[in-house]
GROMACS .gro file of C-alpha atoms in nm:
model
  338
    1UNK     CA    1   5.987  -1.200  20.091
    2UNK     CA    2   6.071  -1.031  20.418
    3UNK     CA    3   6.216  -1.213  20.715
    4UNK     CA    4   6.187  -1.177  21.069
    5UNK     CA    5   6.550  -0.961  21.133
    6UNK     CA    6   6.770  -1.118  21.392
    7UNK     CA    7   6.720  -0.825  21.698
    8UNK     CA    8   6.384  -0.899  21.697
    9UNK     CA    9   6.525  -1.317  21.750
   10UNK     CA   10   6.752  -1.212  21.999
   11UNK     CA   11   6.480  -1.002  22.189
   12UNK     CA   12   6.264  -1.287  22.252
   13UNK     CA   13   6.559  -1.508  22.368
   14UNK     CA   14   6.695  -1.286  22.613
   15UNK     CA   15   6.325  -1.221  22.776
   16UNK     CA   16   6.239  -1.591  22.764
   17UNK     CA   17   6.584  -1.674  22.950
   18UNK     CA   18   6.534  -1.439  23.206
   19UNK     CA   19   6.825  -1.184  23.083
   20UNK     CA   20   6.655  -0.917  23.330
   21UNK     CA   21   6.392  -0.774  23.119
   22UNK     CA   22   6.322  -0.522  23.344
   23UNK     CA   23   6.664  -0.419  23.467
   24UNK     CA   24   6.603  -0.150  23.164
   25UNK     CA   25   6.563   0.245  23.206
   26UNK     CA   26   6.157   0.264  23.129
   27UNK     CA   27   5.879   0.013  23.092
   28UNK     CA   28   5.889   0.049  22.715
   29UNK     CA   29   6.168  -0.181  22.697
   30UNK     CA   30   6.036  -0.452  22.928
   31UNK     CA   31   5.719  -0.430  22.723
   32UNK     CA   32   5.856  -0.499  22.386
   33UNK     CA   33   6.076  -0.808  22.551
   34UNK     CA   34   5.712  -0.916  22.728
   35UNK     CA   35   5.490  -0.882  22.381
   36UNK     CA   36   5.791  -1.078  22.183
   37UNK     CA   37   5.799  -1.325  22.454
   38UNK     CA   38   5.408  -1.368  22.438
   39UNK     CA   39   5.392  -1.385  22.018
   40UNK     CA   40   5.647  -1.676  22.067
   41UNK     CA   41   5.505  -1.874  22.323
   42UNK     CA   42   5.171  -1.844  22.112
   43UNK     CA   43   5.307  -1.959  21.783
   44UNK     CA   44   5.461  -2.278  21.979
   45UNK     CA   45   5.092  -2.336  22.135
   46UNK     CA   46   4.945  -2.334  21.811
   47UNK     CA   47   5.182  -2.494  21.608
   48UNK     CA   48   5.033  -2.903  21.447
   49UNK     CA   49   5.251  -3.143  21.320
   50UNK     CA   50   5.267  -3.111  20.964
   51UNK     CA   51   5.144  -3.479  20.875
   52UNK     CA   52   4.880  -3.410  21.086
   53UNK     CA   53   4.797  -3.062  20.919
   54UNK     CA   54   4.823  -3.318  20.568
   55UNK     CA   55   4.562  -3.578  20.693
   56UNK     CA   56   4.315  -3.308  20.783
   57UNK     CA   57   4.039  -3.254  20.555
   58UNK     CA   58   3.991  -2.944  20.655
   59UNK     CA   59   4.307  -2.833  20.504
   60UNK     CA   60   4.301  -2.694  20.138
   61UNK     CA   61   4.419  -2.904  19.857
   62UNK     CA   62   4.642  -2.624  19.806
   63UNK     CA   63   4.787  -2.560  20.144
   64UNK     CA   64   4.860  -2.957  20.152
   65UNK     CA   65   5.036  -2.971  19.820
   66UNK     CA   66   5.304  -2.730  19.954
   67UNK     CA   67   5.310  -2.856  20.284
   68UNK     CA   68   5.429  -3.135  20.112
   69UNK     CA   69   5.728  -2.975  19.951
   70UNK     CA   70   5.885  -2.928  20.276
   71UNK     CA   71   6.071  -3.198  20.396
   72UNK     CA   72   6.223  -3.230  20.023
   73UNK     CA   73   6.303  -2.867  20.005
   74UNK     CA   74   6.559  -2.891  20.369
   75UNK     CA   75   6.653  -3.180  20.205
   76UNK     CA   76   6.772  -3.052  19.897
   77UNK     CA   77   6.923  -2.758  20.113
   78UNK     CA   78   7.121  -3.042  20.367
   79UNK     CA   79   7.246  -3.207  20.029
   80UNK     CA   80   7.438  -2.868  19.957
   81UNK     CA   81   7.594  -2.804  20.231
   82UNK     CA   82   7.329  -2.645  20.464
   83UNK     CA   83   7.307  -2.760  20.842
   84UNK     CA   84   7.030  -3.026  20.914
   85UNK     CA   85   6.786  -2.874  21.169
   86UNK     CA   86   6.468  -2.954  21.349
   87UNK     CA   87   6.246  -2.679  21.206
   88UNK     CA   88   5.975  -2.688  20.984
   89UNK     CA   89   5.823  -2.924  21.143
   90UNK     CA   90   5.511  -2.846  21.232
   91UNK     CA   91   5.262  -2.553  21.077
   92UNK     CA   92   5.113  -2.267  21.244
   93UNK     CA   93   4.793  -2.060  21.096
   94UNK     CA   94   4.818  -1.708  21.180
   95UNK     CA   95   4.445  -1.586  21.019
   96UNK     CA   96   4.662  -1.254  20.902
   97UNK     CA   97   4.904  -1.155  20.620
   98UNK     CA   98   5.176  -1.096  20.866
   99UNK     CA   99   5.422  -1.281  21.121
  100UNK     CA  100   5.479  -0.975  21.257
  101UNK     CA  101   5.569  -0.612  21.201
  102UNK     CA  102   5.894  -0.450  21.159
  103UNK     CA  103   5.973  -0.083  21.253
  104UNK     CA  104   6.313   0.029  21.150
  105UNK     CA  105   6.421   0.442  21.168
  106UNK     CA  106   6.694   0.670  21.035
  107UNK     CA  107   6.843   1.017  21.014
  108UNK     CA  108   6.670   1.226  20.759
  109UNK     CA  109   6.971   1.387  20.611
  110UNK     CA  110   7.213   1.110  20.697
  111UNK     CA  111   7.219   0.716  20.652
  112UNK     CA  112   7.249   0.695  21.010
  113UNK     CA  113   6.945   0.420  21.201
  114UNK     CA  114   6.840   0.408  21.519
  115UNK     CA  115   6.977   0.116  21.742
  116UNK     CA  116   6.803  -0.071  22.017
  117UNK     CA  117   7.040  -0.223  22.255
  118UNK     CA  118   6.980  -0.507  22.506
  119UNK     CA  119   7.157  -0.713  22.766
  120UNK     CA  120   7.388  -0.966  22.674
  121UNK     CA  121   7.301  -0.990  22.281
  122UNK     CA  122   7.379  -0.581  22.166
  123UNK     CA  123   7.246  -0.340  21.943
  124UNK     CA  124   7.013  -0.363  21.658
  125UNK     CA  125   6.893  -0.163  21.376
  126UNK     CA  126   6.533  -0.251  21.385
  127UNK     CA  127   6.257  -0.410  21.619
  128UNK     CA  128   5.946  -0.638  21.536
  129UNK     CA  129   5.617  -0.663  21.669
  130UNK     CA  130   5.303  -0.951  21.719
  131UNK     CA  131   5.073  -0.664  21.739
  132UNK     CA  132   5.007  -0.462  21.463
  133UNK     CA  133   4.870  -0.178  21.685
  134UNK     CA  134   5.177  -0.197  21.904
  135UNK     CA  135   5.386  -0.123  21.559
  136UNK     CA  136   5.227   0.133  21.449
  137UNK     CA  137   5.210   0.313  21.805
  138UNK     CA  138   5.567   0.291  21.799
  139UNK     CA  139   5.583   0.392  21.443
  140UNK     CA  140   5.448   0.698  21.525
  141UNK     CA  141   5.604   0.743  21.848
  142UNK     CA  142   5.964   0.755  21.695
  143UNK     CA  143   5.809   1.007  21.404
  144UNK     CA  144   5.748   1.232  21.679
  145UNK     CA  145   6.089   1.246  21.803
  146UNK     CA  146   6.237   1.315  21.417
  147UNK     CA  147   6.277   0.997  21.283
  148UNK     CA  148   6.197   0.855  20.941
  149UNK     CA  149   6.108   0.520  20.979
  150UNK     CA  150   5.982   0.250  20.761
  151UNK     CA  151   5.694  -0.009  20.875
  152UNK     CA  152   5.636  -0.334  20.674
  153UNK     CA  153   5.523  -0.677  20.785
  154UNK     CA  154   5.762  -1.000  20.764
  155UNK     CA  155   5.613  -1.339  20.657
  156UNK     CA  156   5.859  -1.589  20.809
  157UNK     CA  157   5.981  -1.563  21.173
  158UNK     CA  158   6.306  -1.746  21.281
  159UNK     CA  159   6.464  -1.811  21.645
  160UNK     CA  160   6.794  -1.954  21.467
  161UNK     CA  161   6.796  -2.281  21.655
  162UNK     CA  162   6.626  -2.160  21.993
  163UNK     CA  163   6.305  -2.318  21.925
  164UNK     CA  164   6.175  -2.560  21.646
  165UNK     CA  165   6.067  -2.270  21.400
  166UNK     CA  166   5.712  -2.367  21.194
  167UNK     CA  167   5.615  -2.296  20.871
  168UNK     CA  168   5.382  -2.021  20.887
  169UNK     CA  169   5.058  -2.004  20.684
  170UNK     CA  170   5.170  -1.593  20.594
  171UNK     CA  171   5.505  -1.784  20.424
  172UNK     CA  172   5.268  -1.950  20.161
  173UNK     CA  173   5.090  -1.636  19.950
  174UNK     CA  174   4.808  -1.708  19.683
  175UNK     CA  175   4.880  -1.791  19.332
  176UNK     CA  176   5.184  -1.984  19.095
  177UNK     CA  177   5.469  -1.823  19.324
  178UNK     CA  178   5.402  -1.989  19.626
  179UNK     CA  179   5.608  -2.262  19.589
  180UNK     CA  180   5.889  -2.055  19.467
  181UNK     CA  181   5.845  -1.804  19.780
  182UNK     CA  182   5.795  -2.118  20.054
  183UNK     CA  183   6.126  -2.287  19.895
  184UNK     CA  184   6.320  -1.942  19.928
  185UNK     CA  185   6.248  -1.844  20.284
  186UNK     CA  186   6.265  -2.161  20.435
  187UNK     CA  187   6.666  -2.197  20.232
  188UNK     CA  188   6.744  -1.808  20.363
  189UNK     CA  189   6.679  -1.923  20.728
  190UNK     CA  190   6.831  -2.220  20.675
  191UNK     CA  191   7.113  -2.048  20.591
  192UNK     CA  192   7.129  -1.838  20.847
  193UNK     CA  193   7.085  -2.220  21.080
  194UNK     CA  194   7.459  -2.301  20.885
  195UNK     CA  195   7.617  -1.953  20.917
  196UNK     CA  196   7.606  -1.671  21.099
  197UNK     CA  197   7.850  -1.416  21.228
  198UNK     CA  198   7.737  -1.231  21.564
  199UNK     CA  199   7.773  -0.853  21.463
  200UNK     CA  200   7.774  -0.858  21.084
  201UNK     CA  201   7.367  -0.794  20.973
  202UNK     CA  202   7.539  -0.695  20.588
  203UNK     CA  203   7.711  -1.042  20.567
  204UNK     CA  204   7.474  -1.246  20.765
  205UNK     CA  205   7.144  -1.096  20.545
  206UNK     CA  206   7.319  -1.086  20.197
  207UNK     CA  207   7.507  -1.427  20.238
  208UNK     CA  208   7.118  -1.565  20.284
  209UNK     CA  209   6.976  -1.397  20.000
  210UNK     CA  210   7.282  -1.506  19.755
  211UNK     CA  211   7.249  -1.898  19.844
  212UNK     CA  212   6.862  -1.898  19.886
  213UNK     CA  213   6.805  -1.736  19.528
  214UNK     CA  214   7.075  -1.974  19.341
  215UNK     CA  215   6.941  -2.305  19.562
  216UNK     CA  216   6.563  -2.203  19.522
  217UNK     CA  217   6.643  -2.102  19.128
  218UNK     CA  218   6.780  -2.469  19.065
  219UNK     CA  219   6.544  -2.658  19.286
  220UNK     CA  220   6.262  -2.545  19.114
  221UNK     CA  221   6.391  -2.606  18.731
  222UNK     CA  222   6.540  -2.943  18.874
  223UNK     CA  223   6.224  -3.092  19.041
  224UNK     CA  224   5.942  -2.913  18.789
  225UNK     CA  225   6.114  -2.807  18.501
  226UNK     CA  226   6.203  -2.500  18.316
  227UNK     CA  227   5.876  -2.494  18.157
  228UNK     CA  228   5.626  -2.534  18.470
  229UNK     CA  229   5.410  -2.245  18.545
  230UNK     CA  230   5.582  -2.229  18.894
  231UNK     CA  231   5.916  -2.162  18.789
  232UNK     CA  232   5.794  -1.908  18.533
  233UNK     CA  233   5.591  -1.697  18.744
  234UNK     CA  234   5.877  -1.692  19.005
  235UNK     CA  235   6.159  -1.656  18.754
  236UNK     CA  236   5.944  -1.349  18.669
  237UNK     CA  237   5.862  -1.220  18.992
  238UNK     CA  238   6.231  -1.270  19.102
  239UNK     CA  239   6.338  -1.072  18.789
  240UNK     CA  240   6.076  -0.764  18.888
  241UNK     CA  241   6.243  -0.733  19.230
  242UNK     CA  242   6.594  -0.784  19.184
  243UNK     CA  243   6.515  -0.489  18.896
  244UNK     CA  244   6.339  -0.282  19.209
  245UNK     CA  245   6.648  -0.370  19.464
  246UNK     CA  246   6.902  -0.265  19.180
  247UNK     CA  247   6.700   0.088  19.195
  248UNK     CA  248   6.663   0.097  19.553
  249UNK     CA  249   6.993   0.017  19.601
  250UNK     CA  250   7.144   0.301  19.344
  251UNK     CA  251   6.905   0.564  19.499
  252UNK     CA  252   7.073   0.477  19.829
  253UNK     CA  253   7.445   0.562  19.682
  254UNK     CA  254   7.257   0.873  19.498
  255UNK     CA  255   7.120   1.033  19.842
  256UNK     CA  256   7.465   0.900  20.032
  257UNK     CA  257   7.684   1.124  19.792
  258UNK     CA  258   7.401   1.403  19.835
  259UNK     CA  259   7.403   1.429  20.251
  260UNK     CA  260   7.809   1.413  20.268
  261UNK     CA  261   7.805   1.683  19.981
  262UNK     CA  262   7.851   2.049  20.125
  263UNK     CA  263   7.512   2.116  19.985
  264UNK     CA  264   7.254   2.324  20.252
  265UNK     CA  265   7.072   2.138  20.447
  266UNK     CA  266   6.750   2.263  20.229
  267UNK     CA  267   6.916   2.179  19.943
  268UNK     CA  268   6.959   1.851  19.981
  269UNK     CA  269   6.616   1.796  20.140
  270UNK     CA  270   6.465   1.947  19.796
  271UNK     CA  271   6.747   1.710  19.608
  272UNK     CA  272   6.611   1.389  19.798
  273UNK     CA  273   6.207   1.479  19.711
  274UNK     CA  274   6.312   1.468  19.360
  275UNK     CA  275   6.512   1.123  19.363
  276UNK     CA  276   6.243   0.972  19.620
  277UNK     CA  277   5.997   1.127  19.360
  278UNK     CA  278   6.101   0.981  19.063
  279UNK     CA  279   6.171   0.646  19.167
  280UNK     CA  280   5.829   0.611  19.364
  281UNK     CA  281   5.670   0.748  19.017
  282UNK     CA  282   5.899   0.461  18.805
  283UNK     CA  283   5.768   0.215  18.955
  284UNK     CA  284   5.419   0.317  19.111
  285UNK     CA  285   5.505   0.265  19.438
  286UNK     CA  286   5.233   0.249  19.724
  287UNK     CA  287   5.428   0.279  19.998
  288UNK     CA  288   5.584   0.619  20.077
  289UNK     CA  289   5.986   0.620  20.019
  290UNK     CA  290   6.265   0.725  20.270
  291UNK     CA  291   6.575   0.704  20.460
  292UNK     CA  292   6.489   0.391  20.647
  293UNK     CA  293   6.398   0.215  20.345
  294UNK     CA  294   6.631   0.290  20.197
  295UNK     CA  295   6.900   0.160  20.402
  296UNK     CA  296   6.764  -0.173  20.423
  297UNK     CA  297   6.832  -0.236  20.097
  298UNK     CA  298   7.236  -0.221  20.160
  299UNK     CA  299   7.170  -0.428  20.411
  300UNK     CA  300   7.054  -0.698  20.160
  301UNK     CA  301   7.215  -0.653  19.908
  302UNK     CA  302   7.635  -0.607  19.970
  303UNK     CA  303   7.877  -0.807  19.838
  304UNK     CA  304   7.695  -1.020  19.554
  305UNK     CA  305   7.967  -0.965  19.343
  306UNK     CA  306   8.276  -1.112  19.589
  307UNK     CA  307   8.020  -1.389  19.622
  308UNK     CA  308   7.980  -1.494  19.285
  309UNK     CA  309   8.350  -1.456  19.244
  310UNK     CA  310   8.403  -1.717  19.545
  311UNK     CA  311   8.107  -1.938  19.439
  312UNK     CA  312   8.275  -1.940  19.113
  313UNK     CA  313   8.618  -1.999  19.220
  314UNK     CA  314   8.449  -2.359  19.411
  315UNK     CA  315   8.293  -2.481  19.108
  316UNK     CA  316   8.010  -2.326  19.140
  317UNK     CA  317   7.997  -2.615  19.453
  318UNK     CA  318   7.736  -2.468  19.715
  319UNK     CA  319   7.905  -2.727  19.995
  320UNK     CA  320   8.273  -2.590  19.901
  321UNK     CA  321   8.118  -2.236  19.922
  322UNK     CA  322   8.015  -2.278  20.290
  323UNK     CA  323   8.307  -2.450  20.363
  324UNK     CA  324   8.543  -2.156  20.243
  325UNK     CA  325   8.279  -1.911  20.432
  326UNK     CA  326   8.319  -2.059  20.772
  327UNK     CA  327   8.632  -2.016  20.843
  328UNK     CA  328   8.540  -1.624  20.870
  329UNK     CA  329   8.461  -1.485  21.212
  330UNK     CA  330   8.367  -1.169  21.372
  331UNK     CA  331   8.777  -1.093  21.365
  332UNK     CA  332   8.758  -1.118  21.037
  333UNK     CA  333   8.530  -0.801  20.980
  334UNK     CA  334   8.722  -0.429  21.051
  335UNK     CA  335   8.403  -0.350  21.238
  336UNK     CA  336   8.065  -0.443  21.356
  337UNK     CA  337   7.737  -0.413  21.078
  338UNK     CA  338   7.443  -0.445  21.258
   0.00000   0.00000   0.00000
């Protein structure tokens, strides 16, 4: 399940605080601040209580039987080791399948992305979108200057402790997985809520993935069972995409070693068809493959091994885990990830 990244966070912070908005070069800048500004402020106008959201009879059995997962769910996250917060709270309906839209672009011989910067907060790899329209305007707009770039939509959207975030009806999708899905993004940003390191998008992302999956894998088989129909389908589901993220993730080091080979520059673009080919064919992909995907996928997905290792080494303790974690800093990284 895709989150809302951290620029896009930062974006609407700095606009809403009055960073100077439009002390940019260009409007397009103070519009994107202005439109993330405006999606905000509407999600907190529309946001109910959850209780309330429970008592009406309007609301689907179904939508009130997870609703009602959520105050055990940060629970169980609080009782290892993750910060107690205000959010999820109330619930917002959105009448779409997305929070919002993420456009992210990249070299096309070269794992190299694009970076926003803005006052105050930095750079980022990638910038998100309330309007779909406004996405895919900007979508094409960086295509025209030579950019790959990869559009998706994110179902959960986080300010990290800025506002009191809301569960989202586009964070609960139709069938068995739901509850798997809900209990999984709401842990990742509640990670995120306990730890985070300003600069380091490889930590920050991968750190949230590795706790979320082990605390939303023994949640589920603790409070349901091993044999309920939830934990199956999302064991299964979970299985399907780590399988796709291994693939992703090996196609990445595949094109890496091809674009810092001495190969021509038409070589290698025929050598990446055929890898981008292939994989899109192995697993029927929709959605057309490249650079900017690609890349995203590192992001996600670095040091799962050094964490099991450490997770390990604490007794497999998730409190003890964070513990050791937090004593890290942005020091403690050779360089800036974004």
């Amino acid at each position: 399940m895709e989150e809302l990244p951290f620029a896009f966070r930062k974006a609407v912070t700095t606009f809403i605080l009055g960073m100077g908005a439009f002390s940019f070069s260009g409007c397009g800048s103070a519009y994107y601040l202005f439109q993330a500004a405006q999606g905000q402020f509407m999600l907190l106008n529309h946001a109910r209580p959850i209780t309330e959201v429970i008592r009406d009879v309007r609301t689907p059995p179904r939508v009130k039987k997870l609703l009602e997962q959520i105050a055990p769910i940060k629970k169980y996250g609080e009782l290892n080791g993750l910060k107690p917060t205000s959010n999820y709270q109330n619930y917002v309906n959105l009448n779409r399948n997305a929070a919002v839209w993420l456009v992210s672009a990249c070299k096309v011989l070269q794992f190299k992305s694009k970076e926003w910067s803005f006052p105050i907060v930095g750079s980022f790899p990638y910038l998100g979108w309330f309007d779909r329209k406004d996405a895919e305007s900007y979508q094409k707009d960086l295509q025209k200057q030579g950019w790959e770039v990869d559009f998706r939509g994110a179902s959960a959207y986080s300010t990290l402790g800025w506002f009191p975030d809301a569960v989202l009806s586009t964070m609960i999708p139709e069938g068995p997985r739901a509850l798997g899905n809900l209990v999984n993004v709401i842990l990742h940003e509640s990670v995120h809520a306990t730890l985070y390191i300003e600069g380091q998008s490889y930590f920050n992302e991968s750190l949230a993935s590795f706790i979320a999956d082990g605390l939303t894998r023994s949640y589920l088989i603790q409070t349901l069972g091993a044999e309920s129909s939830e934990w199956k389908a999302y064991g299964e589901s979970e299985e399907q995409v780590l399988i796709l993220h291994k693939r992703l993730n090996e196609a990445y080091h595949q094109l890496d070693e091809i674009y810092s080979s001495k190969r021509s520059d038409s070589e290698k673009w025929n050598a990446k068809s055929k890898v981008l080919s292939h994989l899109k064919e192995e697993f029927d992909l929709k959605q057309e493959l490249n650079n900017a995907t690609l890349i995203q996928y590192k992001t996600y997905n670095t040091g799962q091994k050094e964490f099991e290792t450490l997770f390990k080494a604490c007794n497999f303790n998730w409190t003890r885990f964070l513990e050791k974690l937090k004593k890290l800093g942005p020091k403690s990284f050779p360089r800036s990830q974004i």
